[in-house]
């Protein structure tokens, strides 16, 4: 049976049970089994109708479908701070399973954001966070904001699915001319530093986060609470279950204070809907593809090998290294293969201790989807375990990345580059100055532009580079200010690059 026929007939198989994950150990595997089957209603019925219409459209992953480590929840796969490069650098990496790998399902569905966030959905989240008031729609953002003095909770939710939301809390206090200068006087909209002390236990923080996760429909999420910020605020991260499968890159983050109150958070409010179904590969093939892409980049910064000196005897006369006598006329000494230190180094060996079939966030034709993927747990001997993701969709259903259309060549010396994504914004002074934070390259110069409208302020990062300058590819965070014509007030700040509301801090 062909892959396309398998896709069309998958839904006719009754009561199919799929082993979705396996923990690996030397000498055998301990399986953690889950089931994956359609419920016959809602999105499942819509998917059956799409399957009956023919094979699904190939997915055009913007990164080509390669491996990712750590993960970047904003712009496609990346390497999270502190995570190793999945490619292993110049020498590459070999990921080795410590036990048998699961086959997994024969097919699985992508999930995509659909619809609009309603006022009732925002209100449900606000009540779980302990926020009073009704949401109002400002542009394309639902918002609940503090009173005029700025103290209290603020919740912003994008109206368009998946409904990216941010929550922050400001305790208030003196500001402007009445504020005594110093660290105890935060800018408007920024929380006071958290008091010292011991943070909540992991169990207590998870319990405090549980009602919020339930309001999000994520009470079955995989929850961790190992992180601590500001010395006393416990960080709770939740990876939701979507379509019966674990997810990666679609997490909810909550900051829980010592008193059990959530003081900050972010995530996606709208659960993605089930889309087209694709045939998928097993974990062994996925791991083989991962190793193929992790072969390494080869020597970096190594020039030509030095020329070997000619052979000479003890008296300085030319010598044939093969016979020990004088070289025959026209004889040329053989040159040994050029081997640098990097060439001779073995690739990094990293054990894989777990393989789970799930859904990973990927950018597909400019849209962020949850794509069937294998989630491998890599456990290096010299570091902490980390997750490496490999797309599970059969290669014949992966279209090559689209070639970017040629852009007009900027005038000589202009060095203009594409705008960068804004991470956060802080309101300063009299409310007209915005401190905009973003990531950029160390060799570029940046300016912030602001477009003011009655219902919003759109900010854009303009990057200029020197085309004649050789620069290393290292990113750092920048904060640049821009002054508005009038105080920001209740208007949301929108990122021109992503079209999303920018969280305030």
Short mmCIF file of C-alpha atoms in Angstrom, two decimals, residues 12-427:
data_model
loop_
_atom_site.label_atom_id
_atom_site.label_comp_id
_atom_site.label_asym_id
_atom_site.label_seq_id
_atom_site.Cartn_x
_atom_site.Cartn_y
_atom_site.Cartn_z
CA UNK A 12 -11.13 3.37 8.61
CA UNK A 13 -9.00 1.43 11.06
CA UNK A 14 -11.00 0.86 14.24
CA UNK A 15 -9.57 1.08 17.76
CA UNK A 16 -5.95 1.54 16.72
CA UNK A 17 -3.52 1.64 19.64
CA UNK A 18 -0.13 3.27 19.12
CA UNK A 19 3.01 3.08 21.24
CA UNK A 20 3.97 6.75 21.34
CA UNK A 21 7.09 6.75 23.49
CA UNK A 22 9.84 4.67 24.99
CA UNK A 23 12.38 5.17 27.73
CA UNK A 24 15.62 3.49 26.74
CA UNK A 25 18.04 1.53 28.89
CA UNK A 26 20.96 -0.70 28.05
CA UNK A 27 19.72 -4.19 27.26
CA UNK A 28 16.04 -3.37 26.85
CA UNK A 29 13.31 -0.79 26.65
CA UNK A 30 10.62 0.16 29.16
CA UNK A 31 7.69 1.39 27.12
CA UNK A 32 5.35 4.21 28.07
CA UNK A 33 2.35 3.59 25.84
CA UNK A 34 -0.38 6.02 24.89
CA UNK A 35 -3.25 5.68 22.45
CA UNK A 36 -3.97 7.80 19.41
CA UNK A 37 -7.34 7.53 17.75
CA UNK A 38 -9.94 9.84 16.29
CA UNK A 39 -13.09 10.64 18.23
CA UNK A 40 -15.36 10.77 15.17
CA UNK A 41 -16.58 14.30 15.86
CA UNK A 42 -15.54 17.90 15.42
CA UNK A 43 -12.09 18.40 14.00
CA UNK A 44 -11.69 14.65 13.49
CA UNK A 45 -14.68 14.57 11.12
CA UNK A 46 -13.33 17.56 9.22
CA UNK A 47 -9.98 15.81 8.85
CA UNK A 48 -11.63 12.65 7.49
CA UNK A 49 -13.34 14.76 4.85
CA UNK A 50 -10.00 16.33 3.92
CA UNK A 51 -8.33 12.91 3.78
CA UNK A 52 -11.05 11.56 1.49
CA UNK A 53 -10.45 14.44 -0.91
CA UNK A 54 -6.92 13.22 -1.65
CA UNK A 55 -3.38 13.23 -0.28
CA UNK A 56 -2.31 16.15 1.94
CA UNK A 57 -0.30 19.05 0.63
CA UNK A 58 3.47 18.72 1.28
CA UNK A 59 4.70 20.79 4.20
CA UNK A 60 7.20 23.52 3.40
CA UNK A 61 9.18 23.85 6.61
CA UNK A 62 11.02 27.15 6.64
CA UNK A 63 14.15 25.50 8.13
CA UNK A 64 14.04 22.50 5.80
CA UNK A 65 12.99 20.04 8.48
CA UNK A 66 16.35 19.53 10.16
CA UNK A 67 17.12 18.87 13.79
CA UNK A 68 16.74 21.37 16.62
CA UNK A 69 18.08 21.48 20.15
CA UNK A 70 16.65 23.57 22.94
CA UNK A 71 14.20 25.29 20.68
CA UNK A 72 13.12 28.80 19.90
CA UNK A 73 9.42 29.39 20.43
CA UNK A 74 9.27 32.50 18.35
CA UNK A 75 10.97 32.06 15.01
CA UNK A 76 11.54 28.46 14.09
CA UNK A 77 14.14 26.09 15.38
CA UNK A 78 17.12 27.45 17.19
CA UNK A 79 19.48 26.73 20.06
CA UNK A 80 18.28 27.86 23.44
CA UNK A 81 20.74 29.64 25.74
CA UNK A 82 22.98 27.02 27.37
CA UNK A 83 21.95 24.26 24.97
CA UNK A 84 24.55 22.56 22.76
CA UNK A 85 24.54 22.78 19.00
CA UNK A 86 22.74 19.63 17.72
CA UNK A 87 25.22 19.53 14.83
CA UNK A 88 28.08 19.20 17.29
CA UNK A 89 30.34 21.87 15.77
CA UNK A 90 33.14 21.06 13.33
CA UNK A 91 33.47 17.39 14.33
CA UNK A 92 29.77 16.56 14.35
CA UNK A 93 27.75 14.48 16.78
CA UNK A 94 26.69 10.84 16.79
CA UNK A 95 23.48 10.23 18.74
CA UNK A 96 23.31 6.60 19.92
CA UNK A 97 20.16 5.02 21.32
CA UNK A 98 20.72 3.14 24.57
CA UNK A 99 18.15 0.47 23.76
CA UNK A 100 15.48 -0.37 21.16
CA UNK A 101 13.63 2.52 19.52
CA UNK A 102 9.83 2.60 19.07
CA UNK A 103 8.16 2.48 15.68
CA UNK A 104 5.34 4.82 16.66
CA UNK A 105 2.19 5.42 14.61
CA UNK A 106 1.96 5.07 10.83
CA UNK A 107 0.40 8.52 10.44
CA UNK A 108 -0.39 11.61 12.47
CA UNK A 109 -2.06 14.99 12.02
CA UNK A 110 -0.59 18.46 12.10
CA UNK A 111 -2.37 20.97 14.32
CA UNK A 112 -2.79 24.62 13.34
CA UNK A 113 -4.19 27.73 15.06
CA UNK A 114 -7.71 28.58 13.91
CA UNK A 115 -10.36 31.12 14.82
CA UNK A 116 -10.46 34.15 17.09
CA UNK A 117 -10.13 34.46 20.85
CA UNK A 118 -13.39 35.51 22.47
CA UNK A 119 -13.99 37.86 25.37
CA UNK A 120 -15.29 34.92 27.42
CA UNK A 121 -12.02 33.01 26.94
CA UNK A 122 -10.00 36.03 28.08
CA UNK A 123 -12.28 36.49 31.09
CA UNK A 124 -11.82 32.84 32.10
CA UNK A 125 -8.03 33.23 32.05
CA UNK A 126 -8.23 36.56 33.90
CA UNK A 127 -10.32 35.04 36.69
CA UNK A 128 -7.83 32.21 37.10
CA UNK A 129 -5.03 34.78 37.37
CA UNK A 130 -7.03 36.75 39.94
CA UNK A 131 -7.57 39.75 37.67
CA UNK A 132 -10.79 41.74 38.01
CA UNK A 133 -12.41 43.71 35.25
CA UNK A 134 -13.70 43.03 31.75
CA UNK A 135 -11.49 42.75 28.69
CA UNK A 136 -11.65 45.45 26.06
CA UNK A 137 -10.56 45.08 22.44
CA UNK A 138 -7.85 47.57 21.47
CA UNK A 139 -7.00 47.03 17.85
CA UNK A 140 -6.38 43.27 17.58
CA UNK A 141 -5.51 42.80 21.26
CA UNK A 142 -7.82 41.95 24.16
CA UNK A 143 -6.58 43.77 27.24
CA UNK A 144 -7.34 44.22 30.94
CA UNK A 145 -5.25 47.03 32.40
CA UNK A 146 -4.59 48.63 35.78
CA UNK A 147 -6.23 51.82 36.91
CA UNK A 148 -4.75 55.24 36.20
CA UNK A 149 -1.92 54.96 38.73
CA UNK A 150 -0.64 51.88 36.87
CA UNK A 151 -0.61 49.56 39.89
CA UNK A 152 -2.10 46.10 39.56
CA UNK A 153 -2.33 43.37 36.97
CA UNK A 154 -2.21 43.67 33.20
CA UNK A 155 -3.28 40.98 30.73
CA UNK A 156 -2.88 41.26 26.94
CA UNK A 157 -4.18 38.56 24.59
CA UNK A 158 -3.87 38.61 20.81
CA UNK A 159 -7.32 38.20 19.24
CA UNK A 160 -6.08 36.01 16.41
CA UNK A 161 -5.32 32.35 17.18
CA UNK A 162 -3.28 30.97 18.83
CA UNK A 163 -3.98 33.92 21.14
CA UNK A 164 -0.50 34.79 22.44
CA UNK A 165 -0.94 36.24 25.90
CA UNK A 166 1.26 38.03 28.43
CA UNK A 167 0.53 38.80 32.07
CA UNK A 168 2.45 41.11 34.38
CA UNK A 169 1.98 42.71 37.78
CA UNK A 170 3.07 46.13 38.98
CA UNK A 171 2.91 46.96 42.68
CA UNK A 172 2.77 50.70 42.11
CA UNK A 173 4.61 53.26 44.18
CA UNK A 174 5.89 56.78 43.66
CA UNK A 175 6.79 57.80 40.11
CA UNK A 176 7.84 60.86 38.18
CA UNK A 177 8.88 63.96 40.18
CA UNK A 178 7.64 62.41 43.45
CA UNK A 179 9.98 59.44 43.10
CA UNK A 180 13.22 59.35 45.03
CA UNK A 181 15.98 58.46 42.60
CA UNK A 182 17.56 55.06 43.09
CA UNK A 183 16.97 51.35 42.63
CA UNK A 184 13.80 51.47 44.76
CA UNK A 185 12.08 53.64 42.17
CA UNK A 186 11.13 51.53 39.11
CA UNK A 187 9.94 53.12 35.89
CA UNK A 188 6.16 53.18 35.31
CA UNK A 189 4.88 49.73 34.43
CA UNK A 190 7.80 47.84 35.93
CA UNK A 191 7.45 45.68 39.04
CA UNK A 192 9.48 46.34 42.13
CA UNK A 193 12.32 43.88 42.74
CA UNK A 194 11.06 40.75 44.43
CA UNK A 195 11.86 40.59 48.15
CA UNK A 196 14.42 38.03 49.27
CA UNK A 197 13.60 34.78 50.94
CA UNK A 198 13.06 31.15 50.11
CA UNK A 199 10.89 30.43 47.06
CA UNK A 200 7.92 28.10 47.17
CA UNK A 201 8.68 24.43 46.88
CA UNK A 202 8.25 22.88 43.45
CA UNK A 203 5.15 21.00 44.61
CA UNK A 204 3.55 24.15 46.07
CA UNK A 205 4.29 26.17 42.93
CA UNK A 206 2.76 23.49 40.73
CA UNK A 207 -0.34 23.47 42.96
CA UNK A 208 -0.62 27.27 42.68
CA UNK A 209 -0.32 27.07 38.89
CA UNK A 210 -2.88 24.24 38.53
CA UNK A 211 -6.05 26.45 38.42
CA UNK A 212 -4.47 28.67 35.75
CA UNK A 213 -3.48 25.69 33.63
CA UNK A 214 -6.97 24.26 34.00
CA UNK A 215 -8.47 27.53 32.73
CA UNK A 216 -6.18 27.19 29.71
CA UNK A 217 -7.33 23.61 29.14
CA UNK A 218 -3.83 22.39 30.03
CA UNK A 219 -4.48 20.50 33.24
CA UNK A 220 -2.92 17.40 31.60
CA UNK A 221 0.27 19.24 30.61
CA UNK A 222 3.77 18.10 31.53
CA UNK A 223 4.76 20.55 34.29
CA UNK A 224 8.21 21.41 35.63
CA UNK A 225 9.12 23.92 38.34
CA UNK A 226 12.88 23.72 38.77
CA UNK A 227 13.73 27.33 37.87
CA UNK A 228 13.95 30.31 40.23
CA UNK A 229 14.25 34.00 39.28
CA UNK A 230 14.89 37.07 41.47
CA UNK A 231 15.90 34.73 44.28
CA UNK A 232 12.37 33.93 45.46
CA UNK A 233 10.07 33.54 42.42
CA UNK A 234 9.48 29.99 41.24
CA UNK A 235 9.21 29.44 37.46
CA UNK A 236 6.58 26.91 36.34
CA UNK A 237 6.66 25.68 32.74
CA UNK A 238 3.92 23.55 31.22
CA UNK A 239 4.07 21.70 27.89
CA UNK A 240 0.43 20.98 26.93
CA UNK A 241 -0.95 17.78 25.45
CA UNK A 242 -2.59 18.40 22.05
CA UNK A 243 -4.49 15.70 20.18
CA UNK A 244 -3.35 13.18 22.79
CA UNK A 245 0.34 13.88 22.12
CA UNK A 246 3.00 15.80 24.09
CA UNK A 247 4.18 19.06 22.59
CA UNK A 248 7.48 20.89 22.29
CA UNK A 249 7.83 24.65 21.77
CA UNK A 250 4.20 25.43 22.72
CA UNK A 251 4.70 25.92 26.44
CA UNK A 252 3.04 28.08 29.08
CA UNK A 253 5.29 29.90 31.55
CA UNK A 254 4.21 31.22 34.97
CA UNK A 255 6.14 33.05 37.70
CA UNK A 256 4.83 32.16 41.15
CA UNK A 257 5.75 34.38 44.11
CA UNK A 258 6.36 33.19 47.67
CA UNK A 259 2.73 33.86 48.60
CA UNK A 260 1.48 31.56 45.81
CA UNK A 261 0.39 34.43 43.58
CA UNK A 262 1.19 34.43 39.87
CA UNK A 263 3.12 37.64 39.14
CA UNK A 264 3.94 37.06 35.46
CA UNK A 265 3.14 34.65 32.68
CA UNK A 266 2.86 34.02 28.97
CA UNK A 267 1.64 31.39 26.55
CA UNK A 268 -1.03 30.59 23.95
CA UNK A 269 -4.72 30.69 24.86
CA UNK A 270 -6.29 28.92 21.86
CA UNK A 271 -5.65 25.20 21.43
CA UNK A 272 -4.65 24.35 17.84
CA UNK A 273 -7.18 22.45 15.74
CA UNK A 274 -6.44 19.14 14.06
CA UNK A 275 -5.44 19.51 10.42
CA UNK A 276 -4.32 17.21 7.62
CA UNK A 277 -2.89 13.77 8.37
CA UNK A 278 0.53 12.71 7.11
CA UNK A 279 2.40 9.39 7.00
CA UNK A 280 5.27 9.37 9.49
CA UNK A 281 8.53 7.50 10.03
CA UNK A 282 9.67 5.56 13.09
CA UNK A 283 12.19 6.70 15.67
CA UNK A 284 15.07 4.69 14.14
CA UNK A 285 14.76 6.44 10.75
CA UNK A 286 14.33 9.79 12.47
CA UNK A 287 17.49 9.24 14.53
CA UNK A 288 19.39 8.20 11.39
CA UNK A 289 18.30 11.44 9.70
CA UNK A 290 19.33 13.37 12.79
CA UNK A 291 22.81 11.86 12.66
CA UNK A 292 23.06 12.58 8.93
CA UNK A 293 22.44 16.26 9.59
CA UNK A 294 24.74 16.23 12.64
CA UNK A 295 27.90 15.23 10.78
CA UNK A 296 29.47 18.59 11.50
CA UNK A 297 30.60 21.59 9.55
CA UNK A 298 34.22 20.51 8.99
CA UNK A 299 37.33 22.51 9.89
CA UNK A 300 36.70 26.18 10.56
CA UNK A 301 39.34 28.83 9.92
CA UNK A 302 41.95 26.31 8.67
CA UNK A 303 43.94 27.31 5.56
CA UNK A 304 46.10 25.22 3.25
CA UNK A 305 48.32 22.54 4.80
CA UNK A 306 52.03 23.43 4.98
CA UNK A 307 54.21 21.90 2.28
CA UNK A 308 56.31 18.98 3.56
CA UNK A 309 60.08 19.67 3.39
CA UNK A 310 62.06 17.52 0.93
CA UNK A 311 63.83 14.42 2.30
CA UNK A 312 67.56 14.88 3.05
CA UNK A 313 70.28 12.63 4.41
CA UNK A 314 72.68 13.40 7.25
CA UNK A 315 74.89 15.47 4.98
CA UNK A 316 72.06 17.65 3.72
CA UNK A 317 71.85 15.93 0.32
CA UNK A 318 68.51 15.04 -1.25
CA UNK A 319 67.32 11.57 -0.29
CA UNK A 320 64.64 9.19 -1.60
CA UNK A 321 62.67 8.38 1.53
CA UNK A 322 61.61 5.04 0.02
CA UNK A 323 65.15 3.65 -0.76
CA UNK A 324 67.45 5.80 1.34
CA UNK A 325 69.55 6.56 -1.77
CA UNK A 326 69.75 9.48 -4.13
CA UNK A 327 66.41 10.23 -5.82
CA UNK A 328 66.03 9.24 -9.45
CA UNK A 329 65.74 12.04 -12.01
CA UNK A 330 62.18 13.42 -12.03
CA UNK A 331 61.27 11.72 -8.74
CA UNK A 332 58.76 13.64 -6.59
CA UNK A 333 58.31 12.76 -2.94
CA UNK A 334 54.70 11.69 -2.15
CA UNK A 335 52.73 14.21 -0.11
CA UNK A 336 50.88 12.73 2.88
CA UNK A 337 47.18 13.60 3.21
CA UNK A 338 46.56 16.93 4.90
CA UNK A 339 45.10 16.31 8.36
CA UNK A 340 44.37 19.12 10.75
CA UNK A 341 43.75 18.60 14.44
CA UNK A 342 40.05 19.12 13.76
CA UNK A 343 40.08 16.49 10.99
CA UNK A 344 41.55 13.89 13.29
CA UNK A 345 39.17 14.54 16.21
CA UNK A 346 36.36 12.02 16.62
CA UNK A 347 32.75 13.23 16.56
CA UNK A 348 31.02 13.79 19.88
CA UNK A 349 29.25 10.68 21.15
CA UNK A 350 25.94 11.50 22.86
CA UNK A 351 23.63 8.80 24.29
CA UNK A 352 19.90 9.03 23.60
CA UNK A 353 17.98 7.84 26.65
CA UNK A 354 14.38 8.47 25.59
CA UNK A 355 12.34 8.79 22.39
CA UNK A 356 8.78 10.15 22.47
CA UNK A 357 6.43 10.72 19.55
CA UNK A 358 4.79 14.12 19.81
CA UNK A 359 4.16 17.49 18.16
CA UNK A 360 6.77 20.22 17.78
CA UNK A 361 6.20 23.87 16.86
CA UNK A 362 7.55 24.61 13.38
CA UNK A 363 7.14 27.48 10.92
CA UNK A 364 5.39 26.28 7.76
CA UNK A 365 4.90 28.79 4.93
CA UNK A 366 4.93 31.66 7.40
CA UNK A 367 2.50 29.99 9.82
CA UNK A 368 3.43 28.36 13.13
CA UNK A 369 2.06 24.80 13.30
CA UNK A 370 2.45 21.78 15.53
CA UNK A 371 4.08 19.12 13.32
CA UNK A 372 4.41 15.38 14.11
CA UNK A 373 7.95 14.89 15.43
CA UNK A 374 10.20 12.61 17.42
CA UNK A 375 11.46 14.14 20.66
CA UNK A 376 14.79 12.60 21.66
CA UNK A 377 16.36 13.09 25.09
CA UNK A 378 20.13 13.45 24.69
CA UNK A 379 22.17 12.85 27.83
CA UNK A 380 25.83 13.86 27.32
CA UNK A 381 28.38 12.73 29.87
CA UNK A 382 29.69 16.26 30.39
CA UNK A 383 26.43 18.19 30.57
CA UNK A 384 22.75 18.24 31.45
CA UNK A 385 20.19 16.31 29.37
CA UNK A 386 18.52 18.21 26.54
CA UNK A 387 15.86 17.58 23.89
CA UNK A 388 16.63 17.15 20.20
CA UNK A 389 13.69 17.28 17.80
CA UNK A 390 13.38 15.59 14.40
CA UNK A 391 10.37 15.99 12.11
CA UNK A 392 8.58 12.64 11.69
CA UNK A 393 6.65 13.44 8.50
CA UNK A 394 7.72 11.16 5.63
CA UNK A 395 10.31 13.01 3.48
CA UNK A 396 8.14 12.78 0.33
CA UNK A 397 5.64 15.06 2.09
CA UNK A 398 8.26 17.69 2.94
CA UNK A 399 8.68 20.36 0.27
CA UNK A 400 12.06 22.10 -0.02
CA UNK A 401 12.23 25.55 1.58
CA UNK A 402 11.13 28.33 -0.71
CA UNK A 403 13.94 30.40 -2.17
CA UNK A 404 13.70 33.98 -0.94
CA UNK A 405 12.75 36.43 -3.64
CA UNK A 406 15.58 38.75 -4.58
CA UNK A 407 15.45 42.03 -2.71
CA UNK A 408 16.43 45.37 -4.19
CA UNK A 409 20.09 46.13 -3.65
CA UNK A 410 20.44 49.01 -1.20
CA UNK A 411 22.45 52.03 -2.30
CA UNK A 412 26.21 51.75 -1.67
CA UNK A 413 27.08 52.45 1.93
CA UNK A 414 23.46 52.12 3.10
CA UNK A 415 23.87 48.67 4.66
CA UNK A 416 20.17 48.42 5.49
CA UNK A 417 18.95 45.07 6.84
CA UNK A 418 15.59 43.54 7.78
CA UNK A 419 13.86 44.66 10.97
CA UNK A 420 14.38 42.54 14.08
CA UNK A 421 11.70 41.05 16.34
CA UNK A 422 10.99 43.05 19.51
CA UNK A 423 11.22 41.10 22.77
CA UNK A 424 9.77 43.58 25.27
CA UNK A 425 9.13 47.27 25.90
CA UNK A 426 9.32 49.45 29.01
CA UNK A 427 7.63 52.83 29.46
#
